[in-house]
PDB file of C-alpha atoms in Angstrom:
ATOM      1  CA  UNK A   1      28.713 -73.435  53.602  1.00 45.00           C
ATOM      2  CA  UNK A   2      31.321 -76.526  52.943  1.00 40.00           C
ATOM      3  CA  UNK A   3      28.159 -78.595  51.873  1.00 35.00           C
ATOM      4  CA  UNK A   4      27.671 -76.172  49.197  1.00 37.00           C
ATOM      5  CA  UNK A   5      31.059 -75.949  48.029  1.00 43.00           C
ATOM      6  CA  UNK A   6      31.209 -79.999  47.635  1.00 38.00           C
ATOM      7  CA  UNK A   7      28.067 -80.187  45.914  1.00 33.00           C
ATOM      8  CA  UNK A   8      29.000 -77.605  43.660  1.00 42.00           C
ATOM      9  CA  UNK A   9      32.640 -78.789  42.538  1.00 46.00           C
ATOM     10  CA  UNK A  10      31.207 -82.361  42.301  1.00 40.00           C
ATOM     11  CA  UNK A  11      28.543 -80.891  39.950  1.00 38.00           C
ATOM     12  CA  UNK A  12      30.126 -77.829  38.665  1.00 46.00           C
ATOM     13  CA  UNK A  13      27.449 -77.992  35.225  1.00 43.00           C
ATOM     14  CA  UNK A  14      24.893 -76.679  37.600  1.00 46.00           C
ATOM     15  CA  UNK A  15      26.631 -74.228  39.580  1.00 43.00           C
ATOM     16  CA  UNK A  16      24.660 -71.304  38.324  1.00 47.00           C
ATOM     17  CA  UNK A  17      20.790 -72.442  38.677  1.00 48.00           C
ATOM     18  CA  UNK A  18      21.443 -74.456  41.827  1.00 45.00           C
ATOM     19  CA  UNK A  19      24.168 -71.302  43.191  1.00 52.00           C
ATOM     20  CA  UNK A  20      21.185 -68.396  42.524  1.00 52.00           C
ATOM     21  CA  UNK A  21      18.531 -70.946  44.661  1.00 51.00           C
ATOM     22  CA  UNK A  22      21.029 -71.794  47.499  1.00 54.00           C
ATOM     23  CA  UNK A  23      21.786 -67.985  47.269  1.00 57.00           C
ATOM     24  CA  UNK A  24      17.757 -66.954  47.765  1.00 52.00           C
ATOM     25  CA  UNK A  25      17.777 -69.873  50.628  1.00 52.00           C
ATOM     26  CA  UNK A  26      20.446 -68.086  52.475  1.00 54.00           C
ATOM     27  CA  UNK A  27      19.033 -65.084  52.898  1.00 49.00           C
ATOM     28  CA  UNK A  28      16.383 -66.516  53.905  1.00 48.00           C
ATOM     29  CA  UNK A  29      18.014 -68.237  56.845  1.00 49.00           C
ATOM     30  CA  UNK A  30      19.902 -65.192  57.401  1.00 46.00           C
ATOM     31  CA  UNK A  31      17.739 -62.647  57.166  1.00 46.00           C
ATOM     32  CA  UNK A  32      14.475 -64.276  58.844  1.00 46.00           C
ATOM     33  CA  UNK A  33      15.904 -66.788  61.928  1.00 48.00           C
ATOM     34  CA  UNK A  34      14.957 -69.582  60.473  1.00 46.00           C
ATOM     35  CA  UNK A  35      16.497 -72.680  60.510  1.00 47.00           C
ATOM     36  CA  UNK A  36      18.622 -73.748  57.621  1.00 49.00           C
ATOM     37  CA  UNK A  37      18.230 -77.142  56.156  1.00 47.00           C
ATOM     38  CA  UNK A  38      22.271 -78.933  56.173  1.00 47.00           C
ATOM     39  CA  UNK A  39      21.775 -82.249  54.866  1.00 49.00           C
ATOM     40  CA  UNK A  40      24.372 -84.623  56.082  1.00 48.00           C
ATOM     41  CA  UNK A  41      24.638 -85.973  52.271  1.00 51.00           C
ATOM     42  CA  UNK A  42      23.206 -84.650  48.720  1.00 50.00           C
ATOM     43  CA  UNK A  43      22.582 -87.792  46.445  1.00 53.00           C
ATOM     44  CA  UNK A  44      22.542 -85.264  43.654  1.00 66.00           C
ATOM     45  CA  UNK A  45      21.949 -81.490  42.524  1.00 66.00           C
ATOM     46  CA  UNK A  46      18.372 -82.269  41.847  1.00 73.00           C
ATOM     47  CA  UNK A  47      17.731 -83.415  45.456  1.00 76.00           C
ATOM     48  CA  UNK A  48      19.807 -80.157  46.502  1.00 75.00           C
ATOM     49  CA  UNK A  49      17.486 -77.967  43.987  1.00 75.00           C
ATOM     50  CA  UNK A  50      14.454 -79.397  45.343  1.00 78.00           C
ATOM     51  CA  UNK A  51      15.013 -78.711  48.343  1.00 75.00           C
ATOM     52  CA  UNK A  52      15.722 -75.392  48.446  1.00 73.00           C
ATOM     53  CA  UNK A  53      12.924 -74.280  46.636  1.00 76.00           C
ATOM     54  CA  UNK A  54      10.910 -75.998  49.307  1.00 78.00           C
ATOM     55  CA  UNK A  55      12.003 -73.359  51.750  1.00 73.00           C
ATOM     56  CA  UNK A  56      11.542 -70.981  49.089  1.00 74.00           C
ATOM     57  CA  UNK A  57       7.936 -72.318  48.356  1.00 77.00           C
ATOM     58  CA  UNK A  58       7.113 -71.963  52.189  1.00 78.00           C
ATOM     59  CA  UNK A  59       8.768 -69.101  52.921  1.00 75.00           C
ATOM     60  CA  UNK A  60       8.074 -66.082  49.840  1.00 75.00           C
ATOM     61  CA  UNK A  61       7.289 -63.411  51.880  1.00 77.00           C
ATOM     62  CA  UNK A  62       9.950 -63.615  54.112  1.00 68.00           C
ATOM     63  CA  UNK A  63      12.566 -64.485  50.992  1.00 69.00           C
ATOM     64  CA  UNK A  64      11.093 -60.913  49.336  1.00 75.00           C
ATOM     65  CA  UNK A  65      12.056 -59.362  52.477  1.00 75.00           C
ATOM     66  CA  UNK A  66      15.316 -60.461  52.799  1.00 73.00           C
ATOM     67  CA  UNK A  67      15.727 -59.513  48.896  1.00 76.00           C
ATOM     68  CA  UNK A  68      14.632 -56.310  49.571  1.00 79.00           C
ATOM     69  CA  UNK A  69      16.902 -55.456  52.714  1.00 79.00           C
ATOM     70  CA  UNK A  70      19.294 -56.619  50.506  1.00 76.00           C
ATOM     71  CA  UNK A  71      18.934 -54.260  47.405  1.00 79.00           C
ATOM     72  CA  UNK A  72      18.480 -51.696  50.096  1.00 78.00           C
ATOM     73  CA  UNK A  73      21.606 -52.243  51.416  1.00 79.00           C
ATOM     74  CA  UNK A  74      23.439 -52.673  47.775  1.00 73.00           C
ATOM     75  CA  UNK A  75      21.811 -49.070  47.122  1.00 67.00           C
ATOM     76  CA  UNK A  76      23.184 -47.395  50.184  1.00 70.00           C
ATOM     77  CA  UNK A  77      26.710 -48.697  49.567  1.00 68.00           C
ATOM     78  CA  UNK A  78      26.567 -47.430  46.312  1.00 66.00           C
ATOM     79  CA  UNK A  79      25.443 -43.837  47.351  1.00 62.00           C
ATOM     80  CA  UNK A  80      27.835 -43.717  49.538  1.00 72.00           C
ATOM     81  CA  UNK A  81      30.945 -44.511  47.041  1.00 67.00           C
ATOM     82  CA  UNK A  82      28.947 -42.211  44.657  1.00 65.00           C
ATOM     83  CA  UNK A  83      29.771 -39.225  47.560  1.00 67.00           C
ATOM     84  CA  UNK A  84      33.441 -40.552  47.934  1.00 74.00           C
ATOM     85  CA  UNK A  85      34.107 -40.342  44.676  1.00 69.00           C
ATOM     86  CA  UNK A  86      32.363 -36.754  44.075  1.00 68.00           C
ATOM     87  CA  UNK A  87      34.477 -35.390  46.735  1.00 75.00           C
ATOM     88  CA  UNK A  88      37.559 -36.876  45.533  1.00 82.00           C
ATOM     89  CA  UNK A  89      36.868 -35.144  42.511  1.00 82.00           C
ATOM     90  CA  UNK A  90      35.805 -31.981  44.062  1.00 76.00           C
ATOM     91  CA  UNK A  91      39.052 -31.795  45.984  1.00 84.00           C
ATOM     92  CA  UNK A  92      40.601 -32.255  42.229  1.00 84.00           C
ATOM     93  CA  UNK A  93      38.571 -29.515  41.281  1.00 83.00           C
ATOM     94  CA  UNK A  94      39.604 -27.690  44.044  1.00 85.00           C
ATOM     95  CA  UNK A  95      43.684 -28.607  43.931  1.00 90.00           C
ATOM     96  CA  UNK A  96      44.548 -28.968  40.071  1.00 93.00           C
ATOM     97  CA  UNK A  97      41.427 -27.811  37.877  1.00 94.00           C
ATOM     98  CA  UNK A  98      43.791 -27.399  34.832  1.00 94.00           C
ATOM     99  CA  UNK A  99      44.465 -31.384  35.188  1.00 93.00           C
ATOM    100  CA  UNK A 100      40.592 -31.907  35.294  1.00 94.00           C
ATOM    101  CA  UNK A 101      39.708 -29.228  32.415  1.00 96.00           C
ATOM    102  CA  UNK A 102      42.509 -30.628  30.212  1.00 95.00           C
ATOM    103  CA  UNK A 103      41.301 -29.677  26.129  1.00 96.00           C
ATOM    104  CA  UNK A 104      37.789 -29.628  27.109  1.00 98.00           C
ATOM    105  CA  UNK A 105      35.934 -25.901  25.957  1.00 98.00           C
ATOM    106  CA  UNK A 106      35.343 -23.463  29.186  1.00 98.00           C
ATOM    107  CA  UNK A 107      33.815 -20.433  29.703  1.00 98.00           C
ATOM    108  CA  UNK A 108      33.227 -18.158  32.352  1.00 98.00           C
ATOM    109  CA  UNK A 109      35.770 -17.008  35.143  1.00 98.00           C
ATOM    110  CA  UNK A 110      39.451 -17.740  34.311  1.00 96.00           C
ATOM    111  CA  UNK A 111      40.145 -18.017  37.743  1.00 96.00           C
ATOM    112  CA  UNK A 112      39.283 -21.455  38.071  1.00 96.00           C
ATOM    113  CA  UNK A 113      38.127 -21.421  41.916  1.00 95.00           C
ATOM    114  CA  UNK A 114      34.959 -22.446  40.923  1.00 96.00           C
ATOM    115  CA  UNK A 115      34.270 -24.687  38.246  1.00 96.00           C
ATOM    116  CA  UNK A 116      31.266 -26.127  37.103  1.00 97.00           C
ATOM    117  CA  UNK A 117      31.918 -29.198  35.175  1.00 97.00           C
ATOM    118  CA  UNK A 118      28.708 -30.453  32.830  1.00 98.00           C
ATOM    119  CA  UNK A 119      28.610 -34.117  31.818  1.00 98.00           C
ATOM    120  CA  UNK A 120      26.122 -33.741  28.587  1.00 98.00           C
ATOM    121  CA  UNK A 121      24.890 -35.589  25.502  1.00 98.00           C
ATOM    122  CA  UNK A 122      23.289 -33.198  22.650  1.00 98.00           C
ATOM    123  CA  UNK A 123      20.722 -35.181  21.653  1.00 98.00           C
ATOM    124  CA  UNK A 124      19.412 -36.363  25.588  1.00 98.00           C
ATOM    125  CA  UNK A 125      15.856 -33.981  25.713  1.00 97.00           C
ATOM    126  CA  UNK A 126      16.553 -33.057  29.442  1.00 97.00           C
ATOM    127  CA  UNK A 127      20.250 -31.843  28.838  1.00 98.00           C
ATOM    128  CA  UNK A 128      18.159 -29.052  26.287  1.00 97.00           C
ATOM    129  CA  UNK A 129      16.357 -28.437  29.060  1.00 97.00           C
ATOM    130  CA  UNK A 130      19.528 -27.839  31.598  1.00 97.00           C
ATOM    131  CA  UNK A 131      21.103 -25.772  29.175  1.00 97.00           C
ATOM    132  CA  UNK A 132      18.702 -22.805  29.030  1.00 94.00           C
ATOM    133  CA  UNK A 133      18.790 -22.821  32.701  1.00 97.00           C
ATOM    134  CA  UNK A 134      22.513 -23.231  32.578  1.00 97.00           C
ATOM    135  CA  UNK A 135      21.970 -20.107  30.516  1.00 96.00           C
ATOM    136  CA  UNK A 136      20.954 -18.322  32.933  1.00 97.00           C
ATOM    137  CA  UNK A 137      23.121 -19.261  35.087  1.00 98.00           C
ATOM    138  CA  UNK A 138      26.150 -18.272  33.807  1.00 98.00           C
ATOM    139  CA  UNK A 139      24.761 -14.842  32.600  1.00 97.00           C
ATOM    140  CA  UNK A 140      24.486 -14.206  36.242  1.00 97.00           C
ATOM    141  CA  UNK A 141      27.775 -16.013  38.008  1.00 98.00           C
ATOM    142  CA  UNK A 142      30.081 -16.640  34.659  1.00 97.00           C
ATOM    143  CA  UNK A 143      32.426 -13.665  36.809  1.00 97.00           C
ATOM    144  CA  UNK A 144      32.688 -16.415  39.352  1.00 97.00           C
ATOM    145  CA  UNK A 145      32.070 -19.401  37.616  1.00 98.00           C
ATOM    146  CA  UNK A 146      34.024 -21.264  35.228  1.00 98.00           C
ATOM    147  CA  UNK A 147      31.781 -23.557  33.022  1.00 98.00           C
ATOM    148  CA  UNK A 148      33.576 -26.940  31.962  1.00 98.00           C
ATOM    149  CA  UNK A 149      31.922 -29.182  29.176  1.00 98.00           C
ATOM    150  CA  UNK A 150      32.500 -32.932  29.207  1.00 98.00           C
ATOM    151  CA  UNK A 151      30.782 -34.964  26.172  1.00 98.00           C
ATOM    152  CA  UNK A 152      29.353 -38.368  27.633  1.00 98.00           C
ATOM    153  CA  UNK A 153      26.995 -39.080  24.594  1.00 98.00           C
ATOM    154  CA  UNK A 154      24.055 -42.193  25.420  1.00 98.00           C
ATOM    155  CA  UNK A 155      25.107 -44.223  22.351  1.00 97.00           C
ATOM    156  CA  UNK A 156      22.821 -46.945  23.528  1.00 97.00           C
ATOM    157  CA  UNK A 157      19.980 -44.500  23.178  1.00 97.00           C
ATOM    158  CA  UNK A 158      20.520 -41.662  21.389  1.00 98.00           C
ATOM    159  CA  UNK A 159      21.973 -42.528  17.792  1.00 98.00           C
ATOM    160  CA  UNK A 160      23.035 -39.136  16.887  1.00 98.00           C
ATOM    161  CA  UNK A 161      24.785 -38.420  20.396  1.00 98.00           C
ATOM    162  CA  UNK A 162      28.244 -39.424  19.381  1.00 98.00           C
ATOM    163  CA  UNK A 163      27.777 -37.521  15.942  1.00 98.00           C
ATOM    164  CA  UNK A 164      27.157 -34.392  16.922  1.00 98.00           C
ATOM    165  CA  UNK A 165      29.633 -34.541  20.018  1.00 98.00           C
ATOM    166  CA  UNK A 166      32.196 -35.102  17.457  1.00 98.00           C
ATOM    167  CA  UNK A 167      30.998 -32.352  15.347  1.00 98.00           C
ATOM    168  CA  UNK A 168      30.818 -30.295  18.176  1.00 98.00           C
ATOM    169  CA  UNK A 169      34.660 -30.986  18.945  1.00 98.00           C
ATOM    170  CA  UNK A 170      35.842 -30.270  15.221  1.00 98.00           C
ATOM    171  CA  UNK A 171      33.943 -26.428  15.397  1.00 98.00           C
ATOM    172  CA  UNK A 172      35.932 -26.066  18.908  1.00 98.00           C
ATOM    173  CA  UNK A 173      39.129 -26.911  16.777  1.00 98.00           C
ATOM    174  CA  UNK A 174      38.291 -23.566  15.097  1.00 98.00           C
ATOM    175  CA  UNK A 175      37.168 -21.745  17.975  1.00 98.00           C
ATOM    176  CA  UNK A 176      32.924 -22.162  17.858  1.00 98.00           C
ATOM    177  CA  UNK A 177      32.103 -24.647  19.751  1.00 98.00           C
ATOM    178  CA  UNK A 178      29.854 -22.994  22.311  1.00 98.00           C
ATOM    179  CA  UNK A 179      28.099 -20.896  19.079  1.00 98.00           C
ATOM    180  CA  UNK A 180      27.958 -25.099  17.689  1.00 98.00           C
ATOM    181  CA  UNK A 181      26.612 -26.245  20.645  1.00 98.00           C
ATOM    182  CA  UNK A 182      23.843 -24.067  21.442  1.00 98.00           C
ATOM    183  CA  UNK A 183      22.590 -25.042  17.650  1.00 98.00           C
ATOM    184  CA  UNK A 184      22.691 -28.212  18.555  1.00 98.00           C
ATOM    185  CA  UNK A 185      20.577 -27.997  22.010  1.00 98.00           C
ATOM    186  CA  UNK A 186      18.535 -25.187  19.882  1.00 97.00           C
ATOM    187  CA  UNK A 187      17.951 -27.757  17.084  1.00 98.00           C
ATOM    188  CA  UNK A 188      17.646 -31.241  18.836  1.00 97.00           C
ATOM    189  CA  UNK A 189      15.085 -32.415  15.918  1.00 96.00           C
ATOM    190  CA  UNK A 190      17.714 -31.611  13.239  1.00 98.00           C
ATOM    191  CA  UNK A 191      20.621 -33.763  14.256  1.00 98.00           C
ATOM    192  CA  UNK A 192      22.343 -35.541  11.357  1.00 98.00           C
ATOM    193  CA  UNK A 193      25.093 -35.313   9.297  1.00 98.00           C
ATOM    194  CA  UNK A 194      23.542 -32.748   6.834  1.00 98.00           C
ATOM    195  CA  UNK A 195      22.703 -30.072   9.544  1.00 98.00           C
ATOM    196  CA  UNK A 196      26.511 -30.556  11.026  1.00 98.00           C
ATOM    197  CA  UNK A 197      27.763 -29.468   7.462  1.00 98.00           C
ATOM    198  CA  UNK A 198      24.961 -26.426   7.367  1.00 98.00           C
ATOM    199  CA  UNK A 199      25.699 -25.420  11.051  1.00 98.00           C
ATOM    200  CA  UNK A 200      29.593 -25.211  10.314  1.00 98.00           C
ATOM    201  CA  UNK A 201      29.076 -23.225   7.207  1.00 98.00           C
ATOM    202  CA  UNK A 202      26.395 -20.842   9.393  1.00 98.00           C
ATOM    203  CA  UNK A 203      29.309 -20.429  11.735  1.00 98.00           C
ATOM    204  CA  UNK A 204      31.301 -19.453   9.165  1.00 98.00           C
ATOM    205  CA  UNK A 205      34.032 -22.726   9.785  1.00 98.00           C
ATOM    206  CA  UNK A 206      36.497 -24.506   7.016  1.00 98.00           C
ATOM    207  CA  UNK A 207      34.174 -26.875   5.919  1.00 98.00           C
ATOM    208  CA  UNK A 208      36.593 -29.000   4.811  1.00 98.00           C
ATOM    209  CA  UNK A 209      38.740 -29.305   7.989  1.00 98.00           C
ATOM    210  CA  UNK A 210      35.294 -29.413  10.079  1.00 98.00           C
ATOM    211  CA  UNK A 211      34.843 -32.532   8.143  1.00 98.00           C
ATOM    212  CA  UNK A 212      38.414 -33.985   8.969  1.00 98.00           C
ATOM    213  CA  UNK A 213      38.272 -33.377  12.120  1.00 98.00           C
ATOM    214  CA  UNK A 214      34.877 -34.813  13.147  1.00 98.00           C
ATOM    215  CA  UNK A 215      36.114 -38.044  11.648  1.00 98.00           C
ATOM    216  CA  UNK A 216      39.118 -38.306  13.173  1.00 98.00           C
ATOM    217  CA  UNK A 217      40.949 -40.306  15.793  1.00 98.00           C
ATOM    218  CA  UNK A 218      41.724 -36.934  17.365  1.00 98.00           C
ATOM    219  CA  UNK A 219      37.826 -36.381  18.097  1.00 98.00           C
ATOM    220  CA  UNK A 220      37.147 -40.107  18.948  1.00 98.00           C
ATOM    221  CA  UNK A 221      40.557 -40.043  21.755  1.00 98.00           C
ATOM    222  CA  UNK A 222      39.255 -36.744  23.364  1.00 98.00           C
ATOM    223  CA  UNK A 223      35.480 -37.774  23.371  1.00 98.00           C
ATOM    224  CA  UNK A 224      36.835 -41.084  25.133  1.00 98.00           C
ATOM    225  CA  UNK A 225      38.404 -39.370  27.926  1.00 97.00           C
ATOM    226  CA  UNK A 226      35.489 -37.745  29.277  1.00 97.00           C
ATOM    227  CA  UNK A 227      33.252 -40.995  28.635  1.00 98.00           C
ATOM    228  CA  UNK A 228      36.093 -42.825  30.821  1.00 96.00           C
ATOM    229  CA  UNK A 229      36.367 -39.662  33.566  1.00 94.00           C
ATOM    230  CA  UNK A 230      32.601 -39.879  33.737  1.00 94.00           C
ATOM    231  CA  UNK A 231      32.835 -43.738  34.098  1.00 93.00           C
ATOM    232  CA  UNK A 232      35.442 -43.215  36.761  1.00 89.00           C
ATOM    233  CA  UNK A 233      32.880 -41.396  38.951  1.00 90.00           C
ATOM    234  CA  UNK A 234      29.875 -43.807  38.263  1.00 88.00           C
ATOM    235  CA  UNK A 235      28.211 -41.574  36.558  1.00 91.00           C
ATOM    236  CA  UNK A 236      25.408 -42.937  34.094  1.00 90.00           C
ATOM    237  CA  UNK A 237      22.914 -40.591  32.763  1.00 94.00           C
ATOM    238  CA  UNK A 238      22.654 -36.959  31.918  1.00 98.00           C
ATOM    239  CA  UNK A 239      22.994 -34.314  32.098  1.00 98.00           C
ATOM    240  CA  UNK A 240      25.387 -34.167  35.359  1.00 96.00           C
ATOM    241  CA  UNK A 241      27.136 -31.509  36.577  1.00 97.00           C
ATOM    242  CA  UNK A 242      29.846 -30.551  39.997  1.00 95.00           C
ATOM    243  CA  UNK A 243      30.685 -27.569  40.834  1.00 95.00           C
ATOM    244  CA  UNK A 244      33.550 -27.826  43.225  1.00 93.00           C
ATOM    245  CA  UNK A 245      32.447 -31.513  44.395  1.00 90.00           C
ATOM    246  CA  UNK A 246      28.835 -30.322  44.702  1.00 92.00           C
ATOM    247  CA  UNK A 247      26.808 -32.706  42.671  1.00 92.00           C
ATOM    248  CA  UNK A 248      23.254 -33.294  40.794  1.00 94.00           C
ATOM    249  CA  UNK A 249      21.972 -34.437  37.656  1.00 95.00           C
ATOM    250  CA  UNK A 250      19.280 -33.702  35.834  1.00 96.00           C
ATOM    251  CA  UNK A 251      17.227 -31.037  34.118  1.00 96.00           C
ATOM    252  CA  UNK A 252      17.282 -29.017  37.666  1.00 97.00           C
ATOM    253  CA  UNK A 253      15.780 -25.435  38.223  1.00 97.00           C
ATOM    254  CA  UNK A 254      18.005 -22.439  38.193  1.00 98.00           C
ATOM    255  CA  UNK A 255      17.752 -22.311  42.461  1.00 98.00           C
ATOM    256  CA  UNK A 256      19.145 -25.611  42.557  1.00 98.00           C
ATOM    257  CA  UNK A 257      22.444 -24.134  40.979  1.00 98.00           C
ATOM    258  CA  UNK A 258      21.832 -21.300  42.881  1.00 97.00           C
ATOM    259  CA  UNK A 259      22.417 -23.358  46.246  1.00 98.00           C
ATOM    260  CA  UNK A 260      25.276 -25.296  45.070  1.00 97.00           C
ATOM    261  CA  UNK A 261      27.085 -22.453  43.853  1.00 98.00           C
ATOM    262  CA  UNK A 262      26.378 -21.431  47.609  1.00 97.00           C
ATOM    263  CA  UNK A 263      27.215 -24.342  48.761  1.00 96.00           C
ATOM    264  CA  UNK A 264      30.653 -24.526  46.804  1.00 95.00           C
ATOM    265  CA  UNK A 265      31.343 -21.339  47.850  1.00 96.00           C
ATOM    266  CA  UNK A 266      30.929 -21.865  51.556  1.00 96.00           C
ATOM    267  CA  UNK A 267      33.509 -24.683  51.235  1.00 92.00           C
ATOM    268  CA  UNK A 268      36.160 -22.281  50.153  1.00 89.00           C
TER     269      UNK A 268
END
């Protein structure tokens, strides 16, 4: 590829139209056995362009093929650092939960051999859903079990996420946040500021330190560090959950928990 390095240096104002053509060109060579076209000189970028859509033009269905072995190959790499990096954190589950839990709210076991740890957002519609089965689930294992809550609210999304995850830290700083945050799953519809203020004085909180501490750089620090931890294992939707290392996501049925908690336990 020195001819390509030349051309581009010499016309470095067209690196990135005439670098994503060359780039479609070489897969084609590489991925189909044909020939590749090495001019012995370029007069100019243009001449460079033109030609490689050329190959392009008489070649499509064997450029979508070598696109498509290539995104296939991009997804397998990135399952496979996806499973490195959820046993990595398994085995931290597994070695040092206290590390991993740090001030997030947990319920359940205090034994901390197996520990489910829930990547959620209160206003995402399928993390409601997980958390009546997650219910269920905990009514029937929380002896075993010890349920970890991580906030990763879908700003992007879901304008009321970060909100009500920092509401839902301030009612923990006075001891309610699993009462707070199954009136927020209960009451997805409801989220804003005014229900926040009505939830904490149903719960029977200090309204006036619930209101500090929602707004402070307290809540916004500790939210952070579970957006970052969740970032640190690629994870980008919700809800998520690992128990022990065990991963899914999603709104899942209670037999899928079932069979990781099997699974988890197996491992031990």
């Amino acid at each position: 590829m020195n001819w390509l390095s030349k051309v581009s240096r010499a016309w470095g104002q067209n690196l990135a139209k005439v670098g994503f053509l060359c780039g479609l060109a070489c897969l084609l060579w590489l991925g189909s056995g044909v020939q590749p076209f090495l001019p012995a000189a370029v007069a100019s970028p243009a001449d460079l362009e033109e030609q490689v859509l050329q190959i392009i033009r008489n070649n499509p269905k064997v450029i979508l093929e070598a696109v498509q072995e290539y995104q296939q190959r991009q997804y397998e790499e990135q399952q496979r650092q996806q499973q490195q990096l959820s046993e990595e954190f398994g085995r931290q589950l597994r070695d040092n939960p206290r590390a991993v839990i740090g001030d997030s709210p947990r319920m359940g076991s205090d034994s901390l051999k197996l520990v489910l740890v829930e990547f959620s957002d209160f206003q995402c519609p399928f993390c409601a859903r997980a958390h009546d089965t997650l219910k269920q689930f905990m009514a029937d294992h929380g002896d075993d079990v010890t349920l970890v809550y991580k906030h990763l609210p879908l700003t992007s999304i879901h304008p009321e996420a970060m909100p009500a995850a920092r509401a839902a830290w301030a009612a923990q700083r006075q001891g309610k946040f699993w009462e707070f945050h199954d009136e927020l799953f209960a009451n997805q519809s409801q989220l804003g500021d005014g229900f926040y203020v009505a939830t904490a004085e149903k719960l029977g909180l200090n309204v006036e330190k619930f209101n500090r501490d929602r707004r402070s750089r307290a809540a916004e620090r500790s939210i952070q560090r579970d957006i970052d931890m969740a970032s640190q294992l690629g994870i980008t939707g919700t809800p998520y959950f690992s128990l022990n290392g065990f991963s899914f996501s999603g709104a899942q049925p209670l037999q899928v928990f079932e069979q990781t908690l099997e699974q988890a336990k197996q491992a031990l």
